[in-house]
C-alpha positions as CSV (number, residue, x, y, z in Angstrom):
1,X,75.5,-45.5,-33.8
2,X,75.9,-44.3,-30.2
3,X,73.1,-43.3,-27.8
4,X,73.8,-41.3,-24.7
5,X,71.4,-40.5,-21.8
6,X,71.8,-37.8,-19.2
7,X,70.0,-37.8,-15.9
8,X,69.5,-34.5,-14.2
9,X,68.5,-33.7,-10.6
10,X,66.8,-30.3,-11.4
11,X,63.2,-30.4,-9.8
12,X,62.5,-26.7,-9.8
13,X,59.8,-27.1,-12.5
14,X,57.9,-29.6,-10.3
15,X,57.7,-27.2,-7.5
16,X,56.2,-24.5,-9.8
17,X,53.6,-26.9,-11.2
18,X,52.6,-28.0,-7.7
19,X,52.2,-24.4,-6.5
20,X,50.0,-23.6,-9.5
21,X,47.8,-26.7,-8.8
22,X,47.3,-25.6,-5.2
23,X,46.6,-22.1,-6.3
24,X,43.9,-23.2,-8.6
25,X,42.4,-25.4,-5.9
26,X,42.4,-22.6,-3.4
27,X,40.8,-20.3,-6.0
28,X,38.0,-22.7,-6.7
29,X,37.4,-23.2,-2.9
30,X,37.2,-19.5,-2.4
31,X,34.8,-19.0,-5.3
32,X,32.6,-21.8,-3.9
33,X,32.7,-20.3,-0.4
34,X,31.7,-16.9,-1.8
35,X,28.8,-18.3,-3.8
36,X,27.6,-20.3,-0.8
37,X,27.7,-17.2,1.4
38,X,25.8,-15.1,-1.1
39,X,23.1,-17.8,-1.5
40,X,22.7,-18.1,2.3
41,X,22.5,-14.3,2.6
42,X,19.7,-14.3,-0.1
43,X,17.8,-17.1,1.7
44,X,18.1,-15.3,5.0
45,X,16.9,-12.0,3.4
46,X,13.9,-13.8,1.8
47,X,13.0,-15.4,5.1
48,X,13.1,-12.1,6.8
49,X,10.9,-10.4,4.2
50,X,8.4,-13.3,4.4
51,X,8.2,-13.0,8.2
52,X,7.8,-9.2,8.1
53,X,5.0,-9.7,5.5
54,X,3.3,-12.3,7.8
55,X,3.5,-10.2,10.9
56,X,2.3,-7.0,9.1
57,X,-0.7,-9.0,7.7
58,X,-1.4,-10.4,11.2
59,X,-1.3,-6.8,12.6
60,X,-3.9,-5.9,9.9
61,X,-6.2,-8.6,11.2
62,X,-6.1,-7.1,14.7
63,X,-7.0,-3.7,13.2
64,X,-9.8,-5.3,11.2
65,X,-11.3,-6.7,14.4
66,X,-11.3,-3.2,15.9
67,X,-12.9,-1.8,12.8
68,X,-15.6,-4.4,12.8
69,X,-16.6,-3.6,16.4
70,X,-16.6,0.1,15.6
71,X,-18.6,-0.4,12.4
72,X,-21.3,-2.7,13.8
73,X,-21.8,-0.3,16.7
74,X,-23.4,2.1,14.2
75,X,-26.9,1.1,13.1
76,X,-26.1,1.6,9.4
77,X,-22.3,1.5,9.4
78,X,-20.0,4.5,9.4
79,X,-21.1,7.9,8.3
80,X,-20.7,8.5,4.6
81,X,-18.3,11.3,5.4
82,X,-16.0,8.9,7.2
83,X,-13.1,8.3,4.8
84,X,-10.4,7.4,7.3
85,X,-10.1,6.4,11.0
86,X,-6.8,6.7,12.7
87,X,-4.9,6.7,9.5
88,X,-6.9,3.7,8.1
89,X,-8.6,4.5,4.8
90,X,-12.2,3.3,4.7
91,X,-13.7,2.3,1.3
92,X,-17.0,0.6,2.4
93,X,-18.9,2.4,5.2
94,X,-21.1,-0.5,6.1
95,X,-18.8,-3.5,5.6
96,X,-19.8,-5.2,8.8
97,X,-23.3,-5.7,7.4
98,X,-22.1,-7.8,4.4
99,X,-23.4,-11.3,4.7
100,X,-21.4,-13.0,1.9
101,X,-18.6,-12.3,-0.5
102,X,-21.2,-11.0,-3.1
103,X,-22.1,-8.2,-0.7
104,X,-18.6,-6.7,-0.7
105,X,-18.5,-3.3,-2.4
106,X,-15.9,-4.1,-5.0
107,X,-17.5,-7.5,-5.8
108,X,-20.9,-5.9,-6.3
109,X,-19.4,-3.4,-8.7
110,X,-17.6,-6.1,-10.6
111,X,-20.8,-8.2,-10.8
112,X,-22.7,-5.2,-12.1
113,X,-20.1,-4.5,-14.8
114,X,-20.2,-8.2,-15.8
115,X,-24.0,-8.0,-16.2
116,X,-23.6,-5.0,-18.5
117,X,-21.2,-6.9,-20.7
118,X,-23.0,-10.2,-20.9
119,X,-24.3,-9.6,-24.4
120,X,-20.8,-9.0,-25.7
121,X,-19.0,-11.7,-23.8
122,X,-21.4,-14.7,-24.2
123,X,-18.8,-16.7,-26.1
124,X,-15.8,-15.9,-23.8
125,X,-14.7,-18.0,-20.9
126,X,-15.3,-16.4,-17.5
127,X,-11.9,-16.3,-15.8
128,X,-12.7,-13.3,-13.6
129,X,-14.8,-15.1,-11.0
130,X,-14.1,-13.5,-7.6
131,X,-13.6,-15.9,-4.7
132,X,-12.0,-15.8,-1.3
133,X,-8.8,-16.8,-2.9
134,X,-8.3,-13.6,-4.8
135,X,-9.5,-11.1,-2.2
136,X,-8.7,-8.7,-0.7
137,X,-6.8,-6.8,-3.4
138,X,-6.1,-3.2,-4.4
139,X,-9.4,-3.3,-6.3
140,X,-11.6,-5.1,-3.8
141,X,-11.2,-4.1,-0.2
142,X,-13.1,-2.5,2.7
143,X,-10.1,-0.7,4.1
144,X,-6.4,0.0,3.6
145,X,-3.7,0.4,6.3
146,X,-0.6,2.1,5.1
147,X,2.7,0.9,6.7
148,X,3.9,4.5,6.6
149,X,1.0,6.9,7.3
150,X,2.7,9.7,5.4
151,X,2.7,7.5,2.2
152,X,-0.8,6.2,1.9
153,X,-0.8,5.0,-1.7
154,X,-0.9,1.6,-3.4
155,X,2.7,2.1,-4.5
156,X,3.9,1.8,-1.0
157,X,3.7,-1.1,1.6
158,X,0.1,-1.5,2.9
159,X,-2.5,-3.9,4.2
160,X,-5.9,-4.5,2.5
161,X,-8.8,-5.8,4.5
162,X,-12.0,-7.5,3.6
163,X,-14.7,-9.1,5.7
164,X,-18.3,-10.5,5.8
165,X,-20.3,-12.2,8.5
166,X,-23.2,-14.6,9.0
167,X,-25.6,-14.4,11.9
168,X,-26.6,-17.5,13.8
169,X,-28.3,-18.5,17.0
170,X,-26.4,-20.4,19.6
171,X,-28.2,-23.3,21.4
172,X,-28.7,-22.5,25.0
173,X,-28.8,-24.6,28.2
174,X,-30.5,-23.9,31.5
175,X,-30.4,-25.0,35.1
176,X,-33.4,-24.4,37.4
177,X,-33.4,-24.9,41.1
178,X,-37.0,-24.9,42.4
179,X,-38.1,-24.7,46.0
180,X,-40.7,-27.5,45.9
181,X,-44.4,-26.7,45.6
182,X,-43.9,-23.0,46.1
183,X,-42.7,-22.7,42.5
184,X,-40.0,-20.4,43.5
185,X,-36.3,-20.8,42.7
186,X,-33.3,-19.6,40.7
187,X,-32.3,-20.3,37.1
188,X,-29.3,-19.8,34.9
189,X,-29.1,-20.0,31.1
190,X,-26.8,-19.1,28.2
191,X,-27.1,-18.9,24.5
192,X,-27.9,-16.0,22.2
193,X,-27.3,-14.6,18.8
194,X,-23.8,-14.2,17.3
195,X,-22.3,-13.0,14.1
196,X,-19.3,-14.9,12.7
197,X,-17.0,-12.7,10.6
198,X,-14.5,-14.0,8.1
199,X,-11.6,-11.5,8.0
200,X,-9.1,-11.5,5.2
201,X,-5.9,-9.5,5.4
202,X,-3.4,-9.0,2.6
203,X,0.0,-7.3,3.0
204,X,1.7,-6.0,-0.1
205,X,5.1,-4.4,-0.4
206,X,5.5,-3.4,-4.1
207,X,9.1,-2.3,-3.5
208,X,10.4,-5.8,-2.9
209,X,7.4,-7.7,-4.4
210,X,6.3,-9.6,-1.2
211,X,2.8,-10.5,-0.3
212,X,1.1,-12.3,2.5
213,X,-2.6,-13.3,3.0
214,X,-4.0,-14.3,6.3
215,X,-7.6,-15.4,7.2
216,X,-9.2,-15.4,10.7
217,X,-12.6,-15.6,12.2
218,X,-14.1,-13.2,14.7
219,X,-17.2,-14.0,16.8
220,X,-19.3,-10.9,17.7
221,X,-22.1,-11.4,20.3
222,X,-25.1,-9.5,19.1
223,X,-26.3,-7.0,21.8
224,X,-22.8,-6.2,23.0
225,X,-22.3,-3.3,20.7
226,X,-20.7,-0.1,22.0
227,X,-21.4,3.5,21.1
228,X,-21.2,4.7,17.5
229,X,-18.2,6.9,17.3
230,X,-17.9,7.4,13.5
């Protein structure tokens, strides 16, 4: 029995296989680059939305401070006929006189409703306790600021505001310069009564489901009120 072997120098198939391998590698690298680019775009877009929500909420705080000063300048708060000021919807006419979270209009209504249902819900767990963590909201707020004044609804981007304040007396200090036995001289002192407001601002954009909550304190010196304009 004879065996014969033939060696050929045809390498054209090797070139084709090599080209196919490189093509697959380049395709995978391209797909990875596209996926990375899409992910980075989504991250950048989310960061932009978060920053916009924060700055909108911070802007709401500044408007809240102005509203407090306007409201406390009126002896009993805004007139009952005042439903909006400069495009800001007012829901509680005397909000600057609330001294705790329980004095907020929406919280008071919720508490009254809970009292009416006590007999029916004695065996149920109370998961509806209202704290500073879940206010303001579309249900509990003193004012609403629409991002677009022409679309003043809860279905469009807006800021909710809530506040209450506590009154305290600052300790004073004094310096007196007397002219000996005459009992005459000059003196200087400071101190007084202040009201410290807790201001909560919530920005909501229902279209893209973003939300930001910001808290700040505002110190109002009692006796420095202006004229009542509303």
